Structure formats: C-alpha cells, structure tokens
Coordinates of C-alpha atoms and ligand atoms in Angstrom, one line a residue:
X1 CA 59.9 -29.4 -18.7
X2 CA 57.9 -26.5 -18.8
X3 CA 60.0 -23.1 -17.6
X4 CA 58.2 -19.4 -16.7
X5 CA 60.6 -16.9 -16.2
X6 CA 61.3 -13.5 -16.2
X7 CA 57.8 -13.3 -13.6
X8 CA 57.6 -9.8 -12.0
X9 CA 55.9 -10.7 -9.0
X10 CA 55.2 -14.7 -8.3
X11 CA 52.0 -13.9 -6.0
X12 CA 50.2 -16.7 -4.2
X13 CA 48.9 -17.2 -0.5
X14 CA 50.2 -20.2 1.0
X15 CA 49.3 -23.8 2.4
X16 CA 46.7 -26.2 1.8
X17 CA 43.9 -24.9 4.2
X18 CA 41.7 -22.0 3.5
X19 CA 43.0 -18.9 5.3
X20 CA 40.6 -16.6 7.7
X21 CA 41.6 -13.5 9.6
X22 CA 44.3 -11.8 9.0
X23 CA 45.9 -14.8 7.5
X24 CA 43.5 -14.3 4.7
X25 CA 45.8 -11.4 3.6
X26 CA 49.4 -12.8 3.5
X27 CA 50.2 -13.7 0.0
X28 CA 53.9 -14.7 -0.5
X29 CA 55.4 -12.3 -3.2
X30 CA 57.9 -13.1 -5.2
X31 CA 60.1 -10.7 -7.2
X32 CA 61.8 -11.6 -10.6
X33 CA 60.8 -15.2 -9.9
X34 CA 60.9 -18.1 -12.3
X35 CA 58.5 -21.8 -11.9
X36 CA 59.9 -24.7 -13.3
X37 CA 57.0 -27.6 -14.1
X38 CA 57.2 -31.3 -14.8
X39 CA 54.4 -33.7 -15.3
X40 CA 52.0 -31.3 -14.8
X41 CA 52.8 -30.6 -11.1
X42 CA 55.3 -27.6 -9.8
X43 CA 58.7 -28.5 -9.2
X44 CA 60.9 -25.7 -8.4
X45 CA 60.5 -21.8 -7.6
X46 CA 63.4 -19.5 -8.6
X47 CA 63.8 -16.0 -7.2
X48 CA 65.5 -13.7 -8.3
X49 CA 69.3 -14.5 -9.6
X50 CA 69.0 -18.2 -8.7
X51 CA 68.2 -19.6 -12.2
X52 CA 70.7 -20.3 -14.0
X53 CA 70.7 -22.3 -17.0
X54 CA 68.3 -25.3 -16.2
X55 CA 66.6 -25.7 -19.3
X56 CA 67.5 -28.6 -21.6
X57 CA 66.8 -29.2 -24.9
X58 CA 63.3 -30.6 -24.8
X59 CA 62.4 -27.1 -22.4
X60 CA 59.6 -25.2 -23.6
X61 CA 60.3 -21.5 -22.2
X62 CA 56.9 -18.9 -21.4
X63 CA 58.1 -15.2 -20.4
X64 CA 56.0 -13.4 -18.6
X65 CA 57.6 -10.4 -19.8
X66 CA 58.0 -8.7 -16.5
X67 CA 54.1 -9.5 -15.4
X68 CA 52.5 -10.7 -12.5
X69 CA 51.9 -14.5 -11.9
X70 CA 49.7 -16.2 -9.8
X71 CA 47.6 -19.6 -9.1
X72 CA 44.9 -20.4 -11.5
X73 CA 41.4 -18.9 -10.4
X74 CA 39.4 -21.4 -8.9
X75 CA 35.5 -20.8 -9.5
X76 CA 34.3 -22.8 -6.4
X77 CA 30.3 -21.8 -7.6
X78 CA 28.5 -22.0 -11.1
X79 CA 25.5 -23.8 -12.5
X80 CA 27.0 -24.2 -15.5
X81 CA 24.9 -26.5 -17.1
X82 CA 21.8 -25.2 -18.4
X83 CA 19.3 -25.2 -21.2
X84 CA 18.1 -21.5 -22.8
X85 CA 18.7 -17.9 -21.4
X86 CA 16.2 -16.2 -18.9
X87 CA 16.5 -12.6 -20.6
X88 CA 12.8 -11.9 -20.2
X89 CA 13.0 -12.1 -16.6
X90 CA 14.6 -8.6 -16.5
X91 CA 11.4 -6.4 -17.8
X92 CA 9.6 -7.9 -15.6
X93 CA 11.4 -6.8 -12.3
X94 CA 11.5 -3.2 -14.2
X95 CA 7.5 -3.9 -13.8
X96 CA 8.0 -4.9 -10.1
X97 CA 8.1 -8.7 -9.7
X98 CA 11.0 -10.2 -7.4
X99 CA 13.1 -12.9 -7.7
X100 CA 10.7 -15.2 -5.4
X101 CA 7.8 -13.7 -7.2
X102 CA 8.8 -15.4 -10.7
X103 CA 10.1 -18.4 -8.9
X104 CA 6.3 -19.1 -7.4
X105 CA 4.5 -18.1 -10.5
X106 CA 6.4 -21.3 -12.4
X107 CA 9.5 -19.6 -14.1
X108 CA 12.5 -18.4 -12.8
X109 CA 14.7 -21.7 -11.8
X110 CA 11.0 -23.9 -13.1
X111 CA 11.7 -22.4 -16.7
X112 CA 15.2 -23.3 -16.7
X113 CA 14.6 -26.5 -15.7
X114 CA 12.3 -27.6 -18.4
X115 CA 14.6 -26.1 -21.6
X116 CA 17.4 -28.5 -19.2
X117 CA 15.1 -31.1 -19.6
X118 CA 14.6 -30.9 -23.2
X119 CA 18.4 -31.2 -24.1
X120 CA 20.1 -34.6 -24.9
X121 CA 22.9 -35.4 -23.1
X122 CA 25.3 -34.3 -26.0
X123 CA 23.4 -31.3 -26.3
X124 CA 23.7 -30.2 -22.5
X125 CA 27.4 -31.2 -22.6
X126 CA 28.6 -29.1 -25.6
X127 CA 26.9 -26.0 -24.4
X128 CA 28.7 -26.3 -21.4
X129 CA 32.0 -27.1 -22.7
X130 CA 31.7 -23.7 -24.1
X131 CA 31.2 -22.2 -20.9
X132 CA 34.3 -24.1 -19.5
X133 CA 36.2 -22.7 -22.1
X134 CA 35.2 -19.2 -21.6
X135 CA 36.1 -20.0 -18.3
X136 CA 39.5 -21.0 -18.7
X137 CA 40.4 -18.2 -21.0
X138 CA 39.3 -15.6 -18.4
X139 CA 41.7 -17.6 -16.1
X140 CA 40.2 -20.2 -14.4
X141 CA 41.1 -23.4 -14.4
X142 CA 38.7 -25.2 -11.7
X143 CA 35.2 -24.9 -11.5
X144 CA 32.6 -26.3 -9.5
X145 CA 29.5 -27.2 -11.4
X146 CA 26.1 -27.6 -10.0
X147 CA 23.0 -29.7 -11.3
X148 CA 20.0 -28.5 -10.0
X149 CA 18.0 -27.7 -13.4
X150 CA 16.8 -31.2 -13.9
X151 CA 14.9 -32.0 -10.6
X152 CA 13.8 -35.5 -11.6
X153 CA 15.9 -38.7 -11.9
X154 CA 16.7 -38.5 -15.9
X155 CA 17.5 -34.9 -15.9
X156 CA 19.8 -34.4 -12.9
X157 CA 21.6 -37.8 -13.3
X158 CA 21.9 -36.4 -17.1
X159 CA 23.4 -33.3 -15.4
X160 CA 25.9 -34.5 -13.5
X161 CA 26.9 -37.0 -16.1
X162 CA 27.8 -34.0 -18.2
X163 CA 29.9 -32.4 -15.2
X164 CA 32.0 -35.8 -15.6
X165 CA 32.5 -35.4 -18.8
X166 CA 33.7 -32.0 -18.8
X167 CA 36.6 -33.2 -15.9
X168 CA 37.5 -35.4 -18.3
X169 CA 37.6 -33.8 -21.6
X170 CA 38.0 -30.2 -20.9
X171 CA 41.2 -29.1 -19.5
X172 CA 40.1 -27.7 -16.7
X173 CA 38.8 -29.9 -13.4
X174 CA 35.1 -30.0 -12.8
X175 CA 34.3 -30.7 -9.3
X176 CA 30.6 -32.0 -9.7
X177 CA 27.8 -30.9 -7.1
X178 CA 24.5 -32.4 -6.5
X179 CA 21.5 -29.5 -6.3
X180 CA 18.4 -31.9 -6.9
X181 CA 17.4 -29.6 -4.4
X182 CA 17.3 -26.1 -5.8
X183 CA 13.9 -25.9 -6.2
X184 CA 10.3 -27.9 -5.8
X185 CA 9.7 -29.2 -9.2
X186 CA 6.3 -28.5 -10.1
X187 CA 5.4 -32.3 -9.8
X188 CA 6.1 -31.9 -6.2
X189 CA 4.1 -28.4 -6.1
X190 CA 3.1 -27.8 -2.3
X191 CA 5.1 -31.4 -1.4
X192 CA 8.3 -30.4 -0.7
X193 CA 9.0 -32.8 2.1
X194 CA 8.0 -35.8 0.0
X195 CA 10.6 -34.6 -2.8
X196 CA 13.5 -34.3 0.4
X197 CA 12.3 -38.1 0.7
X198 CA 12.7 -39.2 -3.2
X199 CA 15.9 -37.5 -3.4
X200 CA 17.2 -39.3 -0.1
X201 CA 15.2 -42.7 -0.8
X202 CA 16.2 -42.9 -4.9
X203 CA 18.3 -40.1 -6.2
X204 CA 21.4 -39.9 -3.9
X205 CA 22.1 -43.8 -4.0
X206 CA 21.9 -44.0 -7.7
X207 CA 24.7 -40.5 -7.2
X208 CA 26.8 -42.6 -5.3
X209 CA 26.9 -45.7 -7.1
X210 CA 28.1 -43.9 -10.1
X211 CA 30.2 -41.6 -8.3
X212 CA 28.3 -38.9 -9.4
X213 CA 29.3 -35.8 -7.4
X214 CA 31.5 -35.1 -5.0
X215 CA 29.0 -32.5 -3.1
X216 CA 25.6 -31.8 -1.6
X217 CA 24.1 -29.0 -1.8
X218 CA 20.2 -27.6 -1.5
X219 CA 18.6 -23.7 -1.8
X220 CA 18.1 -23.1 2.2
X221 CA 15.2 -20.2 1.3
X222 CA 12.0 -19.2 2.0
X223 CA 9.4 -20.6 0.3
X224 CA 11.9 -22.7 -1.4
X225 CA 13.2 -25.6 1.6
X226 CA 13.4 -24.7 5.4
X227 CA 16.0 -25.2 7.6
X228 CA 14.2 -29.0 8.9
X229 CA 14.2 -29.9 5.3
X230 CA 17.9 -29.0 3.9
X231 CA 19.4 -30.7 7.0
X232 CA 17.3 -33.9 6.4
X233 CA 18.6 -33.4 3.2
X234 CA 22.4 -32.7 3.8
X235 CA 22.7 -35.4 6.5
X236 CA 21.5 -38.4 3.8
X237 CA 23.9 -37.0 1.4
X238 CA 26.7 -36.8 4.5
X239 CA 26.3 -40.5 5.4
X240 CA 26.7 -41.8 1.7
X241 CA 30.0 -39.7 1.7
X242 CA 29.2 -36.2 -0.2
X243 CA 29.9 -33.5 2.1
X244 CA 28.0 -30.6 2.4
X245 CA 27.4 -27.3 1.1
X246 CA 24.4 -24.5 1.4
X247 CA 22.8 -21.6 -0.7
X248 CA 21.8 -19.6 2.8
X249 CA 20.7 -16.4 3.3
X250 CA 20.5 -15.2 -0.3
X251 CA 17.3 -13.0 -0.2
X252 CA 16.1 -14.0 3.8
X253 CA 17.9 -15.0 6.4
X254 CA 16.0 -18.3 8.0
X255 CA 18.7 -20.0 10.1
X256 CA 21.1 -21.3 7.0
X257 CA 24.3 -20.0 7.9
X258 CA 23.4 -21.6 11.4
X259 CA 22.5 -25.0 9.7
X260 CA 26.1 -24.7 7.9
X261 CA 28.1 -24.3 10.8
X262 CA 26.3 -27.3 12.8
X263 CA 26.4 -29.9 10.6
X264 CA 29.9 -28.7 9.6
X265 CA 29.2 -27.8 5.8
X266 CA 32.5 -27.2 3.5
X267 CA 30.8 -23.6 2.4
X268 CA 28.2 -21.5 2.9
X269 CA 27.2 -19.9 -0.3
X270 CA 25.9 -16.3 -0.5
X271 CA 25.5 -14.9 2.8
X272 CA 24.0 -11.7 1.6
X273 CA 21.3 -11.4 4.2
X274 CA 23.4 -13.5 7.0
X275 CA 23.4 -11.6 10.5
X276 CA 26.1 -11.5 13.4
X277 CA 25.1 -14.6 14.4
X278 CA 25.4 -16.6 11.5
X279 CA 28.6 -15.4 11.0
X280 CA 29.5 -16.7 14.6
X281 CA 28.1 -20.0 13.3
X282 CA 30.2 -19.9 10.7
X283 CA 33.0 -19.5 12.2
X284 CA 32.4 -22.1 15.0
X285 CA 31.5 -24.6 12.5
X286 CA 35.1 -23.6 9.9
X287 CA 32.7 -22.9 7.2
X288 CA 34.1 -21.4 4.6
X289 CA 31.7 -18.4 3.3
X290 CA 31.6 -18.2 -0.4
X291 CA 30.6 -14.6 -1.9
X292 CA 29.2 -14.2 -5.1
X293 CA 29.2 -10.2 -5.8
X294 CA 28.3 -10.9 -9.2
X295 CA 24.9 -11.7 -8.1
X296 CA 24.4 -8.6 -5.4
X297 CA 25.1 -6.7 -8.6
X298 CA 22.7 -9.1 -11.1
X299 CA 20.1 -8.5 -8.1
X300 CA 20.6 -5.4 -7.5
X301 CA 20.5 -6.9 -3.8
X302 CA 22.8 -5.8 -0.9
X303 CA 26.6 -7.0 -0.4
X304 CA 27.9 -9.7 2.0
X305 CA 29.2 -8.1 5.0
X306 CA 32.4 -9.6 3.7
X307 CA 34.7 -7.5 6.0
X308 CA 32.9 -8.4 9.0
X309 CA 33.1 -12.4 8.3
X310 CA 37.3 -11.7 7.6
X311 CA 37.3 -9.4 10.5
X312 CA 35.0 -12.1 12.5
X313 CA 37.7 -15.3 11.4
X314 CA 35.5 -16.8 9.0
X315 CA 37.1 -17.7 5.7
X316 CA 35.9 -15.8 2.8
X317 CA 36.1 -17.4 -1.0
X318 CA 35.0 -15.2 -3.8
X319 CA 33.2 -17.2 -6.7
X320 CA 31.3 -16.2 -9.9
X321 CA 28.1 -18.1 -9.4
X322 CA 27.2 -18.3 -13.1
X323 CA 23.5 -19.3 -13.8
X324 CA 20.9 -18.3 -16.2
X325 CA 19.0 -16.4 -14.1
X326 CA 20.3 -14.6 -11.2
X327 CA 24.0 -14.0 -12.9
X328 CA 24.4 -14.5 -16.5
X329 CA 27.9 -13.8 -16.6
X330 CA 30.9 -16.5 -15.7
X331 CA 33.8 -13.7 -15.7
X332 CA 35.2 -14.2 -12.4
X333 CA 37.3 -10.8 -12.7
X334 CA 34.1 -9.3 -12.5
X335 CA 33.4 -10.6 -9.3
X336 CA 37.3 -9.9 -8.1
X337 CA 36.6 -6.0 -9.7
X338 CA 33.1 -6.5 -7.5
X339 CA 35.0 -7.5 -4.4
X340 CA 37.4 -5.0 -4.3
X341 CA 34.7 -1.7 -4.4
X342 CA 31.8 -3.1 -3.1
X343 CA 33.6 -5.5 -0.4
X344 CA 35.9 -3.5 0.1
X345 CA 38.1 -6.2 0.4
X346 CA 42.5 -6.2 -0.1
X347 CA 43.8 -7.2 -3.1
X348 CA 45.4 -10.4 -1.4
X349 CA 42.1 -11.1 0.7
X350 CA 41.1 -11.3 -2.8
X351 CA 43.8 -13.2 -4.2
X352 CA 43.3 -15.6 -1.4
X353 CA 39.4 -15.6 -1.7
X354 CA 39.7 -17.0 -5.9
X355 CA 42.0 -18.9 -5.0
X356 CA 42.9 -21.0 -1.7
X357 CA 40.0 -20.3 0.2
X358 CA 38.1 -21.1 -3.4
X359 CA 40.1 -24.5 -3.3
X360 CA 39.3 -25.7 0.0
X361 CA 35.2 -24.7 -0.2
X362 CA 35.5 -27.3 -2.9
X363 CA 37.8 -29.9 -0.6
X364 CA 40.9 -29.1 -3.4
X365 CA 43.6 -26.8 -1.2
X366 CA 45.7 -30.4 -0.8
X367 CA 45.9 -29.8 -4.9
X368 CA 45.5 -26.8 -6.0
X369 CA 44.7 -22.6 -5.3
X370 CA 48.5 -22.2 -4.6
X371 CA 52.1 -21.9 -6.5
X372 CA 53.9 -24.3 -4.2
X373 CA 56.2 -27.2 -4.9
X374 CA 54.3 -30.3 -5.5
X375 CA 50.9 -28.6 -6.1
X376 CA 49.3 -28.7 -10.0
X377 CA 51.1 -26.2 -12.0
X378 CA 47.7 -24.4 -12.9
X379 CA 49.1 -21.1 -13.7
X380 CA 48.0 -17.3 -14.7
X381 CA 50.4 -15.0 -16.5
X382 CA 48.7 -11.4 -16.4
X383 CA 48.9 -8.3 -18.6
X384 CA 49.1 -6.4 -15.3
X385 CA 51.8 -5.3 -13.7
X386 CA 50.5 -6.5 -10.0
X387 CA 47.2 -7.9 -8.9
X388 CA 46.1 -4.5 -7.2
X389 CA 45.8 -3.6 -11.5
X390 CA 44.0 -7.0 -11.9
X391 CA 41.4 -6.1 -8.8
X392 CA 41.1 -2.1 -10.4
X393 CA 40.8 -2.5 -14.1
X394 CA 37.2 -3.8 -14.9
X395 CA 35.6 -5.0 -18.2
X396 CA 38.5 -6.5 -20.0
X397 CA 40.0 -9.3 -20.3
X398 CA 43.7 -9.4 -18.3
X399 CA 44.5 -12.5 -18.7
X400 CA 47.7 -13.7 -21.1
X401 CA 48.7 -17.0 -20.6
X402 CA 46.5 -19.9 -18.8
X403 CA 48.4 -23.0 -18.0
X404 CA 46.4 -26.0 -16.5
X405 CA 48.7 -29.2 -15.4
X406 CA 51.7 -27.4 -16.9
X407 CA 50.0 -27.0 -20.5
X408 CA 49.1 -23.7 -21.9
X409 CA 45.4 -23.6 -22.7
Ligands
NIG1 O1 22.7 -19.2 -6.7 N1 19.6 -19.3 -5.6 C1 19.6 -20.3 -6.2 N2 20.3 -20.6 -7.3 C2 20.9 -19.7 -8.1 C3 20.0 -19.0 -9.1 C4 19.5 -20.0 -10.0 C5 18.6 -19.4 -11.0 O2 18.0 -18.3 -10.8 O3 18.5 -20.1 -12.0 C6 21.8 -18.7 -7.3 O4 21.5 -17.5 -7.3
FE2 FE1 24.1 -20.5 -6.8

C-alpha cells in the first residue's frame, strides 16, 4: 500500500463526466487529507483526524509536507511525435510570412513531415519517449498523441505504432489519435478529396485492424480540408469505431465548431477564431472545447473566448498542444499560467479544464482526471501551497512528486 499524508489541501473536481457551467468551477477541497492506494487504483480518502494508524509493514509513506495535491494533469492535445525542429520558421514571420503562408509554400507541417518520414521506427519512438518523460515530470501523466506527420501509409501507421509503444513502456498512458489528415501531402498537391478517399478506402481499415488509435481527427482549415471533406472524413472513421475529434477555427473560422457539434465530436480543438454560433453548436452537440493558449501565445494569435464557452455551458479543457511548429513547448503549466491571465479563467475552472474535462475530451473521465475511490491513483504533490500559486507562478517547475498507477515516477 502506498500512503500520502499530511496533504494540505486534497483538490480535485468530481465525477466521471466533463463539467460545463458553473459546475466547471466546483473542485472538492480537502483539508489535512491523506490517500491511501493499492494496486495502482485509489482506495480510501482520509480527512482530517480520521487516519489513524493504517499503515502496515510493507507501507511505503510520501508526505506532502503540508502541500497541495491534486489529479495528475491530463494533456488531452500534443503531436508528440515528430522528426527535427522548425526554428527557422520564426525569422521568417519577423519578415512577414504567416502560418498558412509557409504551409502553402511546402514547409511548415510538409517539412515536418518529411524529417518524420526519414526516422526508423526506433528512432521516432525514443525521441518521443523523451518527450513523455518531460511530460510526466512537469506533472502529467496522460497524454494524447497525434500522428499526422507521416501522411502516407508507412509513415503514419509507423506513427501510431510508436504512440502504442509509449502506452506500453512509458509510465504514463498514451491515448493514440489518428491525423492522416493534418495536411495534403504534396503527392496529393491540389487533390485533397482523392487523399479523404485513400485514407477512408486504405488507411483507416488497416488502423482498425491493428487497433491503432482510439481517435479521429483532421485540420478543419482553409486551404487545408473544408468542412464537406473533414465530415466525410470523420464519419468513415465513426463507423469503424474511432470517435471523433476536430482542429476548428484555429486561424479562420469555416463552419468547424458547427461540424463538431453535428456529428457529435468528443472535442473541438482550438476554437480561437470560433464565433457565438459555434459555441452554440458546441454546446448542443456536448462537445467538449479544448484550448491550447500555448499556441495563441506561440502565434501571437488571439485567445479563445474561453469565458464565454464556460459562461455559454460548453465544457472547456485546457491542453498543451505540443508540436514542432506552432508550439514548441510541452509544459502544460505554461498553458494553466496562460489560462489564468489571458483566459481569465478560475483557478478550479482550470483545475477542472487539465484535468476532468481533459479526461473526458479523450473518453478517460470513467478512469482518470479525478482523486476519487476507485479511479487510477495518478497523483501530483506540489511545492505550492494551493493551486491559485500553481496557476500564478510561471516559468518553473512546481511539481514535487508525480505518482502514476500509485508509483512515483
Ligand atoms: O495544432 N494546426 C494544425 N496542427 C498543429 C500544428 C502543427 C504544425 O505546425 O506542425 C496545431 O497547431
Ligand atoms: Fe494541434
């Protein structure tokens, strides 16, 4: 048995489906709590004089020294798997290109894609093992990963196979997500809807037959695929079982949000130029909107009207988005910091949005993004006093102790 005690404040929002309104900001807190864990999975909360001596022998003891716990963070967006950097791409925007711009001209996501393609397998998988474990030291102990960088057979198959791996070897689960369409591969070049139809026709079956990834998800842009062509897209993937999810309204807004809440996505993914009626379709639909500040600021784009969707009843999650060109960094207590100032969102809307609400826009809240009984003991013991420090202090590490299935990373 695995005992934390001597917890400050236990702080954690509650259930196992994402929270929206004024829901999003009830966290349960805890004062001079204790978690007992056994097998990996969360047995018993203590509060405050109810533990008495519990701990046998074979009891290892962490104490959180007065600190704040809560859930592990739960990174519900990355593309962490990736060949090379994409450095360059900044002195060009200083000499006025956009993000689109780069994209068209053959780099951007296209330059990406071919140092993916030039990686072995091996190669591709202990680069991003690295990442994972950056990840889990900063905190969080789920992650989403996206392919999306290999845009042929070979390459995203070889992608995906690596976000396996990682589930398995890393301790941290890797939910795995299907992007094959993130962008036209220049093979394709001005044939866009004949790469929707490979992907249907050959990609997704081989997916599902080796239970590739649990998600769908394709870049709803302009220029990049239209509205016709993501749904075409989403409703294959939907009908060989991997539910939905969408990057809409990044840089224009072309009807994604809309498409999300009628074909009933899991998430909606960055939002930053959705209007009032997208967020309406949103919230029809139970989409769950997943922010990624980090990228606003990598951008130097606007915010997502994050308060409205909360005020509006959508349900907002809060993830990192780490990729190689549009956010190079995979510190989601960046994007909390982020959150906070420019979403001017609540400490526990934020607690809720990294970590409930980040559970179920990956299909997880049944498991994890919460400290209840029964639920994996995944675990953060922080050098801060409360999480209002964890959401103000910015650039360093706050973390202490990790714990992932009731073992400290
Ligand atoms: O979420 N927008 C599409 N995909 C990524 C960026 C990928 C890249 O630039 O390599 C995003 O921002
Ligand atoms: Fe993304």
């Amino acid at each position: 048995m695995l005992l934390i005690k001597n917890i400050g404040i236990l702080q954690t929002p509650v259930g196992t489906r994402s929270l929206c309104g004024k829901d999003q900001a009830k966290n349960l807190k805890l004062y001079n709590a204790a978690v007992a864990v056994e097998g990996g999975v969360i047995r018993k909360i203590y509060r405050d004089g109810e533990l008495s001596d519990i701990c046998g022998l074979d009891c290892k003891v962490i104490d959180a020294d007065g600190g704040l716990v809560t859930p592990g963070l739960i990174d519900c967006h990355t593309h962490l798997t990736f060949g090379g950097w994409r450095q360059g791409e900044i002195r060009l925007k200083l000499n006025g290109a956009t993000y689109l711009d780069i994209l068209k001209s053959g780099g951007g996501i296209l330059d990406t894609v071919q140092n993916t393609r030039k990686m072995s397998e091996d190669e591709l998988y202990e680069r991003s093992k690295g990442f994972v474990e950056e990840m889990l030291g900063l905190g969080v102990t789920t992650i989403e990963s996206k392919s999306g960088y290999g845009l042929n057979f070979d390459d995203e198959i070889k992608q995906l196979k690596v976000n396996k791996r990682l589930n398995e070897t890393t301790k941290a689960d890797v939910v795995s997500t299907f992007l094959g369409a993130h962008a036209v591969p220049t093979e394709y070049d001005g044939r866009a809807d004949e790469y929707i139809d490979y992907i249907c026709e050959v990609v997704l079956p081989e997916i599902k037959k080796q239970k590739l990834a649990d998600f769908c998800d394709v870049f709803c842009e302009d220029g990049v695929f239209n509205v016709e062509q993501s749904k075409k897209l989403l409703l294959c993937a939907q009908k060989l079982g991997l539910k939905s999810k969408i990057h809409a309204d990044e840089i224009e807004s072309i009807g994604g949000a809309a498409l999300a809440g009628e074909i009933k996505a899991v998430s909606a993914e960055h939002l930053i130029a959705t209007d009032e009626n997208g967020i309406d379709c949103l919230r029809r639909g139970g989409v769950t909107a997943a922010l990624l500040p980090s990228t606003s600021f990598y951008l130097n784009k606007n915010y997502a009207k994050a308060r409205t969707m909360i005020d509006c009843g959508v349900p907002v999650a809060i993830a990192s988005d780490f990729n190689p060109g549009s956010c190079p960094s995979l510190n989601l207590q960046l994007a909390i910091n982020l959150g906070y100032i420019k979403y001017r969102m609540f400490p526990e809307e934020i607690l809720t949005a990294v970590t409930l609400n980040a559970a179920c826009a990956i299909d997880r809240g049944e498991s994890v993004g919460s400290v209840e009984v029964g639920k994996k003991a995944d675990l953060v013991v922080w050098n801060a006093p409360d999480f209002e420090t964890v959401c103000y202090r910015f650039g360093t590490n706050q973390v202490k102790t990790v714990i992932k299935n009731g073992e400290v990373v």
